[in-house]
Amino acid sequence: GNSVTQMEGPVTLSEEAFLTINCTYTATGYPSLFWYVQYPGEGLQLLLKATKADDKGSNKGFEATYRKETTSFHLEKGSVQVSDSAVYFCALSKGGYGQNFVFGPGTRLSVLP
Amino acid sequence: GAGVSQSPRYKVAKRGQDVALRCDPISGHVSLFWYQQALGQGPEFLTYFQNEAQLDKSGLPSDRFFAERPEGSVSTLKIQRTQQEDSAVYLCASSPWGLRRGRDGNTIYFGEGSWLTVV
């Protein structure tokens, strides 16, 4: 079945450090890939997405590239801020509905001033 | 409304009590999802509606859980005879697309969640 694996957290970084959160997936065909972010006490917000191989999603300084050959969608940011502290979820969608939208377990990021 | 709205935001229920959680999706969105998120975990799928039709309820953990969307807009998730293991955040999400793959890759948009604590 479809699944998403993320690096385990928590990840603790100093402000302005470089961030990478690894995400790999298992799915047949060509899923769309997403990163969602959840700030404390809030729901999930879409951070970025990519709908086909080699696409790069970007938003708020975060980037992720859809790599079909390695089935990966790693999240990167060149210089993190304290306000980036949150839980980050990688997800895939095969279209359709219901169970076809699958989330990873989340990676908690803490950025220290 | 501009976003997905859920109520109540916080609910404390005594074990055995029935609860009802409401979701008001983005206007015009065809698809509506309910997810359960336990503390420190990712969202787990509960059920899916396309308009008023409940097309997938395979994620509902027991027959104490029931969801409806009678007019194809607002949805209610009902939990009967709540148990402590039901304590979680219940997330509602909506999407403008139905079964076919949308141009935006079937992005789904989440509400802020209803935080249920069963004591």
Short mmCIF file of N, CA, C and O in Angstrom, two decimals, chain A residues 30-32 34 36 38 41-46 49 51 89 93-99 101-106 108, chain B residues 9-10 33 35 37 40-43 45 48 55-56 58-59 91 98-99 101 103-108 110-112 115:
data_model
loop_
_atom_site.label_atom_id
_atom_site.label_comp_id
_atom_site.label_asym_id
_atom_site.label_seq_id
_atom_site.Cartn_x
_atom_site.Cartn_y
_atom_site.Cartn_z
N TYR A 30 2.20 7.69 -9.95
CA TYR A 30 2.77 9.03 -9.79
C TYR A 30 1.95 9.85 -8.81
O TYR A 30 1.08 10.62 -9.20
N PRO A 31 2.27 9.71 -7.54
CA PRO A 31 1.50 10.49 -6.56
C PRO A 31 1.89 11.96 -6.60
O PRO A 31 2.94 12.33 -7.10
N SER A 32 1.05 12.81 -6.04
CA SER A 32 1.43 14.18 -5.70
C SER A 32 2.02 14.15 -4.30
O SER A 32 1.62 13.34 -3.45
N PHE A 34 3.41 16.40 -0.78
CA PHE A 34 3.10 17.61 -0.02
C PHE A 34 3.96 17.67 1.24
O PHE A 34 4.34 16.63 1.80
N TYR A 36 3.11 19.57 4.87
CA TYR A 36 2.22 20.35 5.71
C TYR A 36 2.96 20.71 6.99
O TYR A 36 3.82 19.95 7.46
N GLN A 38 2.43 22.14 11.10
CA GLN A 38 1.46 22.31 12.19
C GLN A 38 2.14 23.08 13.31
O GLN A 38 3.05 22.56 13.97
N GLY A 41 -0.92 24.07 18.75
CA GLY A 41 -2.32 24.40 18.98
C GLY A 41 -3.13 24.68 17.73
O GLY A 41 -4.28 25.12 17.83
N GLU A 42 -2.56 24.41 16.57
CA GLU A 42 -3.26 24.72 15.33
C GLU A 42 -3.43 23.48 14.46
O GLU A 42 -2.86 22.42 14.73
N GLY A 43 -4.22 23.62 13.41
CA GLY A 43 -4.37 22.54 12.44
C GLY A 43 -3.22 22.52 11.46
O GLY A 43 -2.24 23.26 11.61
N LEU A 44 -3.32 21.67 10.46
CA LEU A 44 -2.25 21.55 9.47
C LEU A 44 -2.42 22.59 8.38
O LEU A 44 -3.53 22.82 7.88
N GLN A 45 -1.31 23.21 7.98
CA GLN A 45 -1.33 24.17 6.89
C GLN A 45 -0.45 23.65 5.76
O GLN A 45 0.64 23.14 6.00
N LEU A 46 -0.92 23.79 4.53
CA LEU A 46 -0.11 23.40 3.39
C LEU A 46 1.11 24.31 3.32
O LEU A 46 0.98 25.53 3.32
N LYS A 49 4.04 21.90 -2.31
CA LYS A 49 3.63 20.67 -2.96
C LYS A 49 4.34 20.53 -4.30
O LYS A 49 4.87 21.51 -4.84
N THR A 51 3.53 18.14 -7.98
CA THR A 51 2.57 17.20 -8.56
C THR A 51 3.16 16.25 -9.57
O THR A 51 2.49 15.30 -10.00
N PHE A 89 4.89 17.60 8.39
CA PHE A 89 4.35 16.34 7.91
C PHE A 89 4.54 16.24 6.40
O PHE A 89 4.12 17.13 5.66
N SER A 93 -0.58 12.00 -2.18
CA SER A 93 -1.94 11.79 -2.65
C SER A 93 -1.89 11.13 -4.01
O SER A 93 -1.13 11.56 -4.88
N LYS A 94 -2.70 10.07 -4.15
CA LYS A 94 -2.82 9.41 -5.45
C LYS A 94 -4.01 9.93 -6.22
O LYS A 94 -4.36 9.39 -7.25
N GLY A 95 -4.62 11.01 -5.71
CA GLY A 95 -5.88 11.41 -6.30
C GLY A 95 -6.94 10.46 -5.80
O GLY A 95 -6.69 9.63 -4.94
N GLY A 96 -8.12 10.57 -6.32
CA GLY A 96 -9.16 9.74 -5.75
C GLY A 96 -9.53 10.29 -4.41
O GLY A 96 -9.64 11.49 -4.24
N TYR A 97 -9.63 9.49 -3.40
CA TYR A 97 -10.18 9.97 -2.14
C TYR A 97 -9.75 9.08 -1.00
O TYR A 97 -9.10 8.08 -1.18
N GLY A 98 -10.13 9.53 0.17
CA GLY A 98 -10.03 8.70 1.35
C GLY A 98 -8.61 8.28 1.66
O GLY A 98 -7.69 9.08 1.80
N GLN A 99 -8.39 6.99 1.77
CA GLN A 99 -7.08 6.47 2.17
C GLN A 99 -5.99 6.82 1.19
O GLN A 99 -4.82 6.62 1.47
N PHE A 101 -4.91 9.63 0.50
CA PHE A 101 -4.13 10.73 1.03
C PHE A 101 -3.49 10.23 2.32
O PHE A 101 -4.18 9.94 3.28
N VAL A 102 -2.15 10.10 2.32
CA VAL A 102 -1.43 9.43 3.40
C VAL A 102 -0.37 10.36 3.98
O VAL A 102 0.39 10.98 3.24
N PHE A 103 -0.33 10.43 5.32
CA PHE A 103 0.62 11.30 6.01
C PHE A 103 1.73 10.49 6.66
O PHE A 103 1.52 9.36 7.12
N GLY A 104 2.91 11.09 6.73
CA GLY A 104 3.98 10.56 7.56
C GLY A 104 3.73 10.87 9.02
O GLY A 104 2.77 11.59 9.35
N PRO A 105 4.58 10.40 9.91
CA PRO A 105 4.37 10.56 11.35
C PRO A 105 4.70 11.95 11.87
O PRO A 105 4.37 12.28 13.01
N GLY A 106 5.34 12.78 11.06
CA GLY A 106 5.69 14.13 11.50
C GLY A 106 7.09 14.20 12.08
O GLY A 106 7.60 13.24 12.68
N ARG A 108 9.23 16.95 14.50
CA ARG A 108 9.17 18.18 15.30
C ARG A 108 10.48 18.94 15.17
O ARG A 108 11.56 18.38 15.37
N ARG B 9 -13.64 24.01 19.54
CA ARG B 9 -12.19 23.86 19.48
C ARG B 9 -11.68 22.91 20.55
O ARG B 9 -10.76 22.13 20.33
N TYR B 10 -12.29 22.97 21.70
CA TYR B 10 -11.88 22.13 22.83
C TYR B 10 -13.12 21.54 23.48
O TYR B 10 -14.10 22.23 23.69
N PHE B 33 -13.07 15.41 4.46
CA PHE B 33 -12.37 14.32 5.14
C PHE B 33 -12.41 14.57 6.66
O PHE B 33 -12.32 15.70 7.10
N TYR B 35 -10.09 13.27 9.97
CA TYR B 35 -8.89 12.58 10.42
C TYR B 35 -8.84 12.62 11.94
O TYR B 35 -9.34 13.55 12.57
N GLN B 37 -6.00 12.60 15.02
CA GLN B 37 -4.58 12.77 15.27
C GLN B 37 -4.31 12.59 16.76
O GLN B 37 -4.68 13.44 17.57
N GLY B 40 1.36 13.50 19.24
CA GLY B 40 2.66 13.11 18.71
C GLY B 40 2.64 12.26 17.47
O GLY B 40 3.67 11.73 17.06
N GLN B 41 1.46 12.10 16.87
CA GLN B 41 1.33 11.26 15.68
C GLN B 41 0.84 12.07 14.49
O GLN B 41 0.38 13.20 14.64
N GLY B 42 0.93 11.45 13.32
CA GLY B 42 0.37 12.08 12.14
C GLY B 42 -1.12 11.81 12.06
O GLY B 42 -1.65 10.93 12.75
N PRO B 43 -1.84 12.54 11.22
CA PRO B 43 -3.28 12.32 11.07
C PRO B 43 -3.56 10.94 10.49
O PRO B 43 -2.87 10.48 9.58
N PHE B 45 -6.63 8.66 8.77
CA PHE B 45 -7.90 8.81 8.04
C PHE B 45 -9.05 8.13 8.78
O PHE B 45 -8.92 7.01 9.26
N TYR B 48 -14.52 9.73 4.49
CA TYR B 48 -14.52 10.66 3.36
C TYR B 48 -15.93 10.82 2.78
O TYR B 48 -16.66 9.84 2.61
N LEU B 55 -18.41 8.01 0.93
CA LEU B 55 -17.86 7.01 0.03
C LEU B 55 -16.85 6.09 0.69
O LEU B 55 -16.54 5.02 0.14
N ASP B 56 -16.31 6.49 1.82
CA ASP B 56 -15.30 5.66 2.48
C ASP B 56 -15.39 5.91 3.97
O ASP B 56 -15.20 7.05 4.40
N SER B 58 -13.87 3.47 6.04
CA SER B 58 -13.04 2.36 6.47
C SER B 58 -12.14 2.69 7.65
O SER B 58 -11.66 1.80 8.34
N GLY B 59 -11.88 3.97 7.90
CA GLY B 59 -11.01 4.36 8.99
C GLY B 59 -11.71 4.54 10.33
O GLY B 59 -11.03 4.73 11.36
N LEU B 91 -9.49 16.29 13.10
CA LEU B 91 -9.25 17.27 12.04
C LEU B 91 -10.21 17.05 10.89
O LEU B 91 -10.41 15.91 10.45
N GLY B 98 -13.36 16.07 -6.52
CA GLY B 98 -13.99 14.82 -6.16
C GLY B 98 -13.07 13.67 -6.47
O GLY B 98 -11.89 13.68 -6.11
N LEU B 99 -13.55 12.67 -7.16
CA LEU B 99 -12.77 11.48 -7.39
C LEU B 99 -11.65 11.70 -8.39
O LEU B 99 -10.61 11.08 -8.33
N ARG B 101 -8.52 13.42 -10.40
CA ARG B 101 -7.34 14.12 -9.94
C ARG B 101 -7.45 15.58 -10.32
O ARG B 101 -7.63 15.93 -11.47
N ARG B 103 -6.22 19.62 -10.69
CA ARG B 103 -5.02 20.26 -11.23
C ARG B 103 -4.04 20.65 -10.14
O ARG B 103 -2.86 20.78 -10.39
N ASP B 104 -4.53 20.83 -8.91
CA ASP B 104 -3.61 21.20 -7.84
C ASP B 104 -3.08 19.98 -7.11
O ASP B 104 -2.54 20.11 -6.00
N GLY B 105 -3.24 18.80 -7.73
CA GLY B 105 -2.72 17.61 -7.09
C GLY B 105 -3.55 17.14 -5.94
O GLY B 105 -3.07 16.40 -5.08
N ASN B 106 -4.80 17.56 -5.91
CA ASN B 106 -5.71 17.13 -4.85
C ASN B 106 -5.29 17.64 -3.49
O ASN B 106 -5.35 16.93 -2.48
N THR B 107 -4.84 18.88 -3.42
CA THR B 107 -4.52 19.50 -2.14
C THR B 107 -5.76 19.50 -1.25
O THR B 107 -6.87 19.76 -1.72
N ILE B 108 -5.59 19.19 0.01
CA ILE B 108 -6.69 19.28 0.96
C ILE B 108 -6.35 20.35 1.99
O ILE B 108 -5.18 20.56 2.33
N PHE B 110 -7.06 22.05 5.75
CA PHE B 110 -7.47 21.63 7.08
C PHE B 110 -8.05 22.76 7.92
O PHE B 110 -7.64 23.92 7.81
N GLY B 111 -8.97 22.40 8.80
CA GLY B 111 -9.39 23.27 9.87
C GLY B 111 -8.41 23.18 11.02
O GLY B 111 -7.41 22.45 10.96
N GLU B 112 -8.69 23.92 12.10
CA GLU B 112 -7.77 23.96 13.24
C GLU B 112 -7.96 22.78 14.19
O GLU B 112 -7.17 22.59 15.10
N TRP B 115 -10.16 19.52 19.76
CA TRP B 115 -9.34 18.78 20.72
C TRP B 115 -10.26 18.13 21.74
O TRP B 115 -10.86 18.82 22.56
#
